[in-house]
Amino acid sequence: MNRCAKCGACTTVCPVYQVTGKEPHAARGKIHLLERMASSSGSKHFADIFSSCLLCGACLQACPRQVDTPKQVLKARQQIPRSSDEHSFLKFVVRKTFSQPGLLTGLTKVGKVADQALENILPADSGLRLRLDFFRQDRQELATREKYIDIASRTERQAGGISFFAGCYTNYLQPQIGIAIENLLAIAGEGLPHVPTTQACCGLAVQSGGGIIEAKELAQKNIKAFEGSGQILTSCASCYGHLRKYPDLFNDDWEWREKAEAFAARVCEFSTYFAQSSAIMDTLQNLHVGQNGQSVFYHDPCHLRFETAITAAPRHLFSRLGGITLVELPGGPQCCGMGGLFHLAHQNLSQRIRNGLINSLRPFSPTTIVTTCSGCLLQLRQGSSSQGLNAEVKHLAVFFAELLK
Ligand code: SF4
Ligand code: SF4
């Protein structure tokens, strides 16, 4: 581990520290704890501190010594004994659920198991109960919705060209994102993407909860599903960030590491891909939209902003559109507070971070918020309606595919 110089640069960028002001919530505090005690002997308090991280990567980018706090947090979570972690029931349920092929089918089970656990553990007015309503709402919708992979499998597709990694959100909740990607590919002059039916959840959520074994199994499943050549396009920033880190999962297994490296090298973030397509850019150039003064806010997901510095490509797509104002926050992009499991374990903190972003947007009254991360979409959808901003929240691919219809 690189030595922390205690300079405090990370405290100026950590979204959690900025709302709590508590030292253990910043990277510096967490690294200090790790330097002094083994996570395997951690108390509930210790486990709570290490669950209070969004894994956003802002601290790593700001750190002059390149201390990789998100990596250390993940490692600590894997070592925390379940008995010492007050959120272990959620982590246990999520680990089990996310390692199954049908993530959100599994979330129905999460809802039931969590309901039972909640009866015994949480008071009726706990924010965590309210947050888990997500599962209940979507349970009903899921029962009638056709999965994107099933829709895709009805059309003949060739392996060898571009493939599409759908991710759970597109597959189970918003198949229209997959359809939008297909429509954009058609404008770019490509055929239908190959969509392997055996692809699984990327594994980010289960790894964030400390489930390294399940995360490896999911990675192996996806590597096998996408065997072959050609780019693997993905429309979710979190999936993208995680898929390209598959080699890190296999540092002790060189055979799988090699396969993971070949897989990761083929993974491509969709806005980067389309921003390089002259057919897409030319088509956008000829469009004039938003006669009614439409203003659009593009939210940078942390997995693109810090880990891969993909911030220009989505804006490049907007740069060709006439008639809309692209809102930029004066202080720069802000985290939405979702952070995978963070929003389940720390609902209040998650909402405070999210509301900070919504309040920063208020003076600009955006008509639409677009982003490319499944977690951010859920968080912003809730934030926009519950905080009265009432902006429509859309995936970037859906936004552009609708314009180009
Ligand atoms: S920015 Fe890096 S070196 Fe400075 S206090 Fe934070 S973790 Fe330590
Ligand atoms: S990863 Fe993000 S939330 Fe976690 S300590 Fe670093 S800046 Fe804070």
Coordinates of C-alpha atoms and ligand atoms in Angstrom, one line a residue:
M1 CA 0.0 0.0 0.0
N2 CA 1.3 3.5 -0.8
R3 CA 1.9 5.5 2.3
C4 CA -0.6 8.1 3.1
A5 CA 1.0 11.5 3.7
K6 CA -2.0 12.8 5.7
C7 CA -2.1 15.8 3.4
G8 CA -6.0 15.9 3.4
A9 CA -6.4 16.4 -0.4
C10 CA -8.9 13.5 -0.3
T11 CA -11.1 15.3 2.2
T12 CA -11.8 18.1 -0.3
V13 CA -13.3 15.7 -2.8
C14 CA -14.9 12.9 -0.8
P15 CA -18.7 13.2 -1.2
V16 CA -19.4 11.3 2.1
Y17 CA -16.9 13.4 4.1
Q18 CA -18.3 16.5 2.6
V19 CA -21.8 15.9 4.1
T20 CA -20.6 14.4 7.5
G21 CA -17.3 16.1 8.2
K22 CA -16.2 12.9 10.0
E23 CA -12.6 11.8 9.5
P24 CA -13.3 8.1 9.2
H25 CA -15.5 8.8 6.2
A26 CA -12.6 10.3 4.2
A27 CA -9.9 8.2 2.6
R28 CA -7.3 9.5 5.1
G29 CA -9.3 8.2 8.0
K30 CA -9.9 4.8 6.4
I31 CA -6.2 4.3 5.5
H32 CA -5.2 5.4 9.0
L33 CA -7.5 2.6 10.5
L34 CA -6.1 0.0 8.0
E35 CA -2.6 0.9 8.9
R36 CA -3.3 0.2 12.6
M37 CA -5.7 -2.8 12.7
A38 CA -6.6 -5.9 10.8
S39 CA -10.0 -5.8 9.2
S40 CA -10.6 -9.4 10.2
S41 CA -10.7 -8.4 13.8
G42 CA -13.0 -5.4 13.1
S43 CA -15.9 -4.3 15.3
K44 CA -19.4 -3.3 14.0
H45 CA -18.1 0.2 14.1
F46 CA -15.2 -0.8 11.9
A47 CA -17.5 -2.6 9.4
D48 CA -19.8 0.5 9.4
I49 CA -16.9 2.8 8.5
F50 CA -15.9 0.6 5.6
S51 CA -19.5 0.3 4.3
S52 CA -19.7 4.1 4.2
C53 CA -17.7 4.5 1.0
L54 CA -19.2 5.0 -2.4
L55 CA -16.2 3.5 -4.1
C56 CA -16.4 6.6 -6.4
G57 CA -12.6 7.0 -6.9
A58 CA -12.5 10.7 -6.3
C59 CA -9.9 10.3 -3.5
L60 CA -7.6 8.3 -5.7
Q61 CA -7.7 10.9 -8.4
A62 CA -6.9 13.7 -5.9
C63 CA -4.2 11.8 -4.0
P64 CA -0.7 13.0 -4.6
R65 CA 0.6 9.6 -3.5
Q66 CA -1.9 7.6 -5.5
V67 CA -3.2 5.8 -2.4
D68 CA -5.9 3.4 -3.9
T69 CA -8.4 3.7 -1.1
P70 CA -11.3 2.1 -3.1
K71 CA -9.2 -1.0 -3.6
Q72 CA -8.3 -1.1 0.1
V73 CA -12.0 -0.6 1.1
L74 CA -13.0 -3.5 -1.1
K75 CA -10.3 -5.7 0.4
A76 CA -11.3 -4.7 3.9
R77 CA -14.9 -5.6 3.1
Q78 CA -13.9 -9.0 2.0
Q79 CA -12.2 -9.6 5.3
I80 CA -14.7 -8.3 7.7
P81 CA -16.4 -11.2 9.5
R82 CA -20.1 -11.3 8.8
S83 CA -20.9 -11.4 12.5
S84 CA -19.3 -8.0 13.1
D85 CA -21.2 -6.3 10.3
E86 CA -24.6 -4.9 11.1
H87 CA -25.5 -4.8 7.4
S88 CA -24.5 -8.4 6.9
F89 CA -28.0 -9.5 6.2
L90 CA -28.2 -7.3 3.2
K91 CA -24.8 -8.2 2.0
F92 CA -25.5 -11.9 2.4
V93 CA -28.8 -11.5 0.5
V94 CA -27.2 -9.4 -2.3
R95 CA -24.3 -11.8 -2.6
K96 CA -26.5 -14.7 -3.1
T97 CA -28.9 -12.9 -5.4
F98 CA -26.4 -11.2 -7.6
S99 CA -24.6 -14.5 -8.2
Q100 CA -27.7 -16.0 -9.7
P101 CA -28.3 -15.6 -13.5
G102 CA -31.5 -13.5 -13.1
L103 CA -30.4 -10.6 -11.0
L104 CA -33.7 -8.7 -10.7
T105 CA -35.7 -11.9 -10.7
G106 CA -33.6 -12.5 -7.7
L107 CA -34.3 -9.1 -6.3
T108 CA -37.9 -10.3 -5.9
K109 CA -36.4 -12.8 -3.5
V110 CA -34.3 -10.0 -1.9
G111 CA -37.5 -8.1 -1.3
K112 CA -39.1 -11.1 0.5
V113 CA -36.0 -11.9 2.5
A114 CA -35.4 -8.3 3.3
D115 CA -39.0 -7.8 4.3
Q116 CA -38.6 -10.6 6.9
A117 CA -35.3 -9.3 8.1
L118 CA -36.6 -5.7 8.3
E119 CA -39.5 -6.8 10.5
N120 CA -37.0 -7.9 13.1
I121 CA -34.2 -5.4 12.7
L122 CA -35.5 -2.0 11.6
P123 CA -38.0 0.4 13.1
A124 CA -41.1 1.2 11.0
D125 CA -39.8 4.6 10.1
S126 CA -36.3 3.5 9.1
G127 CA -35.1 5.1 5.9
L128 CA -33.7 1.7 4.9
R129 CA -37.2 0.2 4.8
L130 CA -38.3 3.0 2.5
R131 CA -35.3 2.5 0.3
L132 CA -36.1 -1.1 -0.1
D133 CA -39.5 -0.1 -1.5
F134 CA -37.5 0.0 -4.8
F135 CA -37.6 -3.8 -4.8
R136 CA -41.4 -3.8 -4.1
Q137 CA -42.3 -1.4 -6.8
D138 CA -40.1 -3.0 -9.4
R139 CA -41.3 -6.5 -8.4
Q140 CA -44.7 -5.8 -9.9
E141 CA -43.3 -4.2 -13.1
L142 CA -40.8 -7.1 -13.5
A143 CA -43.6 -9.7 -13.6
T144 CA -44.9 -8.4 -16.9
R145 CA -41.7 -7.1 -18.6
E146 CA -39.9 -9.0 -21.3
K147 CA -36.1 -9.3 -20.8
Y148 CA -33.9 -7.5 -23.4
I149 CA -31.9 -10.7 -24.0
D150 CA -35.1 -12.6 -24.8
I151 CA -36.2 -9.8 -27.2
A152 CA -32.7 -9.8 -28.8
S153 CA -32.7 -13.6 -29.2
R154 CA -35.8 -13.4 -31.4
T155 CA -33.6 -11.9 -34.2
E156 CA -30.8 -13.6 -36.0
R157 CA -27.4 -12.2 -35.1
Q158 CA -23.9 -13.0 -36.2
A159 CA -21.1 -13.6 -33.7
G160 CA -17.7 -12.0 -34.7
G161 CA -18.8 -8.4 -35.1
I162 CA -19.9 -6.1 -32.3
S163 CA -21.4 -7.7 -29.2
F164 CA -23.5 -6.1 -26.6
F165 CA -23.2 -6.6 -22.8
A166 CA -26.6 -5.5 -21.6
G167 CA -26.1 -5.5 -17.8
C168 CA -29.0 -6.1 -15.4
Y169 CA -30.7 -2.7 -15.6
T170 CA -31.1 -2.9 -19.4
N171 CA -31.9 -6.6 -19.4
Y172 CA -34.5 -6.6 -16.6
L173 CA -35.7 -3.0 -16.1
Q174 CA -35.3 -0.9 -19.2
P175 CA -35.0 -3.1 -22.4
Q176 CA -35.5 0.1 -24.4
I177 CA -31.8 1.0 -23.7
G178 CA -30.7 -2.1 -25.6
I179 CA -33.1 -1.3 -28.4
A180 CA -31.8 2.3 -28.5
I181 CA -28.2 0.9 -28.8
E182 CA -29.3 -1.2 -31.7
N183 CA -31.0 1.8 -33.4
L184 CA -27.8 3.9 -33.0
L185 CA -25.7 1.0 -34.3
A186 CA -27.9 0.9 -37.4
I187 CA -27.3 4.7 -38.0
A188 CA -23.6 4.1 -37.5
G189 CA -23.8 1.5 -40.3
E190 CA -23.5 -1.6 -38.2
G191 CA -25.7 -4.7 -38.1
L192 CA -27.5 -6.0 -35.0
P193 CA -25.0 -6.7 -32.2
H194 CA -24.4 -10.2 -31.0
V195 CA -26.1 -10.6 -27.6
P196 CA -24.9 -13.9 -25.9
T197 CA -27.8 -15.4 -23.9
T198 CA -25.5 -16.8 -21.2
Q199 CA -24.2 -13.4 -20.2
A200 CA -24.6 -12.6 -16.5
C201 CA -24.5 -9.6 -14.1
C202 CA -21.1 -7.9 -14.3
G203 CA -20.5 -8.7 -10.6
L204 CA -19.8 -5.2 -9.3
A205 CA -22.5 -5.2 -6.7
V206 CA -21.6 -8.6 -5.3
Q207 CA -17.9 -7.6 -5.1
S208 CA -18.8 -4.3 -3.5
G209 CA -20.5 -6.4 -0.8
G210 CA -17.3 -8.4 -0.2
G211 CA -18.3 -11.5 -2.3
I212 CA -15.1 -12.1 -4.1
I213 CA -15.8 -15.7 -4.9
E214 CA -19.2 -14.9 -6.5
A215 CA -17.6 -12.0 -8.3
K216 CA -15.0 -14.3 -9.9
E217 CA -17.7 -16.8 -10.9
L218 CA -19.7 -14.1 -12.6
A219 CA -16.6 -12.8 -14.4
Q220 CA -15.8 -16.3 -15.7
K221 CA -19.4 -16.7 -16.9
N222 CA -19.2 -13.5 -18.9
I223 CA -15.7 -14.3 -20.3
K224 CA -17.0 -17.6 -21.5
A225 CA -20.3 -16.1 -22.9
F226 CA -18.3 -13.5 -25.0
E227 CA -15.6 -15.9 -26.2
G228 CA -14.4 -14.8 -29.6
S229 CA -13.4 -11.5 -31.1
G230 CA -14.8 -8.0 -31.8
Q231 CA -15.7 -5.2 -29.5
I232 CA -18.1 -5.7 -26.6
L233 CA -20.2 -2.6 -26.2
T234 CA -21.8 -1.7 -22.9
S235 CA -24.3 1.0 -22.1
C236 CA -23.8 1.1 -18.3
A237 CA -20.9 3.1 -16.8
S238 CA -20.7 0.8 -13.7
C239 CA -20.6 -2.3 -15.8
Y240 CA -18.0 -0.8 -18.0
G241 CA -15.8 0.2 -15.1
H242 CA -16.1 -3.3 -13.6
L243 CA -15.7 -5.4 -16.8
R244 CA -12.4 -3.7 -17.7
K245 CA -11.1 -4.6 -14.2
Y246 CA -11.8 -8.3 -14.6
P247 CA -8.0 -9.1 -14.8
D248 CA -7.6 -7.8 -11.2
L249 CA -9.9 -10.6 -10.0
F250 CA -7.4 -13.3 -11.2
N251 CA -4.0 -12.2 -9.9
D252 CA -3.6 -15.7 -8.5
D253 CA -4.7 -17.6 -11.6
W254 CA -2.7 -16.8 -14.7
E255 CA -4.8 -18.8 -17.1
W256 CA -7.9 -16.9 -16.2
R257 CA -6.0 -13.6 -15.9
E258 CA -5.0 -14.0 -19.6
K259 CA -8.5 -14.7 -20.7
A260 CA -9.8 -11.7 -18.5
E261 CA -7.2 -9.4 -20.1
A262 CA -8.3 -10.4 -23.6
F263 CA -11.9 -9.9 -22.6
A264 CA -11.3 -6.5 -21.0
A265 CA -9.4 -5.2 -24.0
R266 CA -12.5 -5.7 -26.1
V267 CA -14.9 -3.8 -23.8
C268 CA -16.0 -0.5 -25.2
E269 CA -18.1 2.3 -23.6
F270 CA -21.0 3.1 -25.9
S271 CA -20.8 7.0 -25.9
T272 CA -17.1 6.8 -26.8
Y273 CA -18.0 4.4 -29.6
F274 CA -20.8 6.6 -31.0
A275 CA -18.9 9.9 -30.6
Q276 CA -16.3 8.4 -33.0
S277 CA -18.9 7.5 -35.6
S278 CA -19.0 10.1 -38.4
A279 CA -22.4 8.8 -39.5
I280 CA -23.8 9.5 -36.0
M281 CA -22.2 12.9 -35.7
D282 CA -23.3 13.9 -39.2
T283 CA -26.9 12.9 -38.4
L284 CA -26.9 14.8 -35.2
Q285 CA -25.5 17.9 -37.0
N286 CA -28.6 18.1 -39.1
L287 CA -31.0 18.0 -36.1
H288 CA -32.5 21.0 -34.4
V289 CA -34.4 20.1 -31.3
G290 CA -35.9 21.8 -28.3
Q291 CA -37.6 24.8 -29.7
N292 CA -39.1 25.4 -26.3
G293 CA -35.8 26.2 -24.7
Q294 CA -35.1 22.6 -23.6
S295 CA -32.2 22.4 -21.2
V296 CA -30.4 19.1 -20.6
F297 CA -28.1 18.2 -17.8
Y298 CA -25.6 15.4 -18.4
H299 CA -24.6 13.7 -15.1
D300 CA -21.1 12.2 -15.1
P301 CA -21.2 8.8 -13.4
C302 CA -18.2 8.4 -11.0
H303 CA -17.2 5.2 -12.8
L304 CA -16.6 7.2 -16.0
R305 CA -15.4 10.4 -14.4
F306 CA -12.6 9.1 -12.1
E307 CA -11.7 5.6 -13.3
T308 CA -11.6 6.1 -17.0
A309 CA -11.8 9.9 -17.5
I310 CA -14.7 9.5 -20.1
T311 CA -16.3 12.9 -19.8
A312 CA -15.7 14.4 -23.3
A313 CA -17.4 11.8 -25.4
P314 CA -21.0 12.3 -24.1
R315 CA -20.6 16.1 -24.4
H316 CA -19.2 15.6 -27.9
L317 CA -22.5 14.0 -28.9
F318 CA -24.4 17.0 -27.5
S319 CA -22.1 19.5 -29.2
R320 CA -23.7 18.8 -32.6
L321 CA -27.3 19.4 -31.4
G322 CA -28.9 22.7 -32.1
G323 CA -31.6 24.2 -29.9
I324 CA -30.7 22.8 -26.5
T325 CA -28.7 24.2 -23.6
L326 CA -26.4 21.7 -22.0
V327 CA -26.3 22.6 -18.3
E328 CA -22.9 22.5 -16.6
L329 CA -22.6 23.0 -12.8
P330 CA -20.4 26.0 -11.9
G331 CA -18.5 23.8 -9.3
G332 CA -18.1 20.9 -11.7
P333 CA -19.8 17.5 -11.7
Q334 CA -21.2 16.1 -8.4
C335 CA -21.7 12.6 -7.1
C336 CA -25.4 11.4 -7.0
G337 CA -24.8 9.4 -3.8
M338 CA -25.9 6.0 -5.1
G339 CA -22.7 4.0 -4.7
G340 CA -24.0 0.5 -5.3
L341 CA -24.7 -0.9 -1.9
F342 CA -23.9 2.4 -0.2
H343 CA -27.5 3.6 -0.7
L344 CA -28.9 0.5 1.0
A345 CA -26.5 0.7 4.0
H346 CA -26.6 4.5 4.4
Q347 CA -29.8 5.7 3.0
N348 CA -29.8 9.0 4.9
L349 CA -26.2 9.9 3.7
S350 CA -27.1 8.8 0.2
Q351 CA -30.1 11.1 0.1
R352 CA -28.1 14.0 1.5
I353 CA -25.5 13.6 -1.3
R354 CA -28.2 13.2 -3.9
N355 CA -30.2 16.2 -2.7
G356 CA -27.0 18.3 -2.8
L357 CA -26.8 17.6 -6.5
I358 CA -30.5 18.2 -7.0
N359 CA -30.3 21.5 -5.2
S360 CA -27.3 22.6 -7.3
L361 CA -29.4 21.8 -10.4
R362 CA -32.4 23.8 -9.2
P363 CA -31.4 27.2 -10.5
F364 CA -31.0 25.8 -14.0
S365 CA -34.4 24.0 -14.1
P366 CA -33.2 21.3 -16.5
T367 CA -36.1 19.7 -18.5
T368 CA -34.1 16.5 -18.9
I369 CA -31.3 14.7 -16.9
V370 CA -29.4 12.2 -18.9
T371 CA -26.7 9.8 -17.7
T372 CA -25.3 6.4 -18.5
C373 CA -25.1 4.5 -15.3
S374 CA -27.9 2.2 -14.1
G375 CA -27.4 3.2 -10.4
C376 CA -27.3 6.9 -11.2
L377 CA -30.5 6.6 -13.2
L378 CA -32.4 5.1 -10.3
Q379 CA -31.0 7.6 -7.9
L380 CA -31.7 10.6 -10.1
R381 CA -35.2 9.4 -11.0
Q382 CA -36.0 9.3 -7.3
G383 CA -34.3 12.5 -6.5
S384 CA -35.9 14.5 -9.3
S385 CA -39.4 13.5 -8.4
S386 CA -39.1 13.5 -4.6
Q387 CA -37.3 16.9 -4.5
G388 CA -39.8 18.5 -6.9
L389 CA -37.3 19.1 -9.7
N390 CA -39.5 17.2 -12.0
A391 CA -36.9 16.8 -14.8
E392 CA -37.3 13.7 -16.9
V393 CA -34.5 11.2 -16.3
K394 CA -33.2 9.3 -19.3
H395 CA -30.4 7.1 -20.4
L396 CA -28.1 8.8 -22.9
A397 CA -28.7 6.1 -25.5
V398 CA -32.4 6.5 -25.2
F399 CA -32.2 10.3 -25.4
F400 CA -30.3 10.2 -28.7
A401 CA -32.1 7.3 -30.2
E402 CA -35.5 9.1 -29.7
L403 CA -34.1 12.2 -31.4
L404 CA -32.8 10.2 -34.3
K405 CA -36.0 8.1 -34.9
Ligands
SF4_1 S1 -4.9 12.5 -0.5 FE1 -3.8 10.5 -0.3 S2 -1.9 11.1 0.9 FE2 -3.4 12.8 1.1 S3 -4.5 12.3 3.1 FE3 -5.7 11.5 1.4 S4 -5.1 9.3 1.1 FE4 -3.5 10.4 2.4
SF4_2 S1 -14.0 6.3 -2.9 FE1 -15.2 8.1 -2.8 S2 -16.6 7.8 -1.0 FE2 -14.9 6.4 -0.8 S3 -13.3 7.4 0.5 FE3 -12.8 7.8 -1.7 S4 -13.8 9.8 -2.2 FE4 -14.8 9.0 -0.3

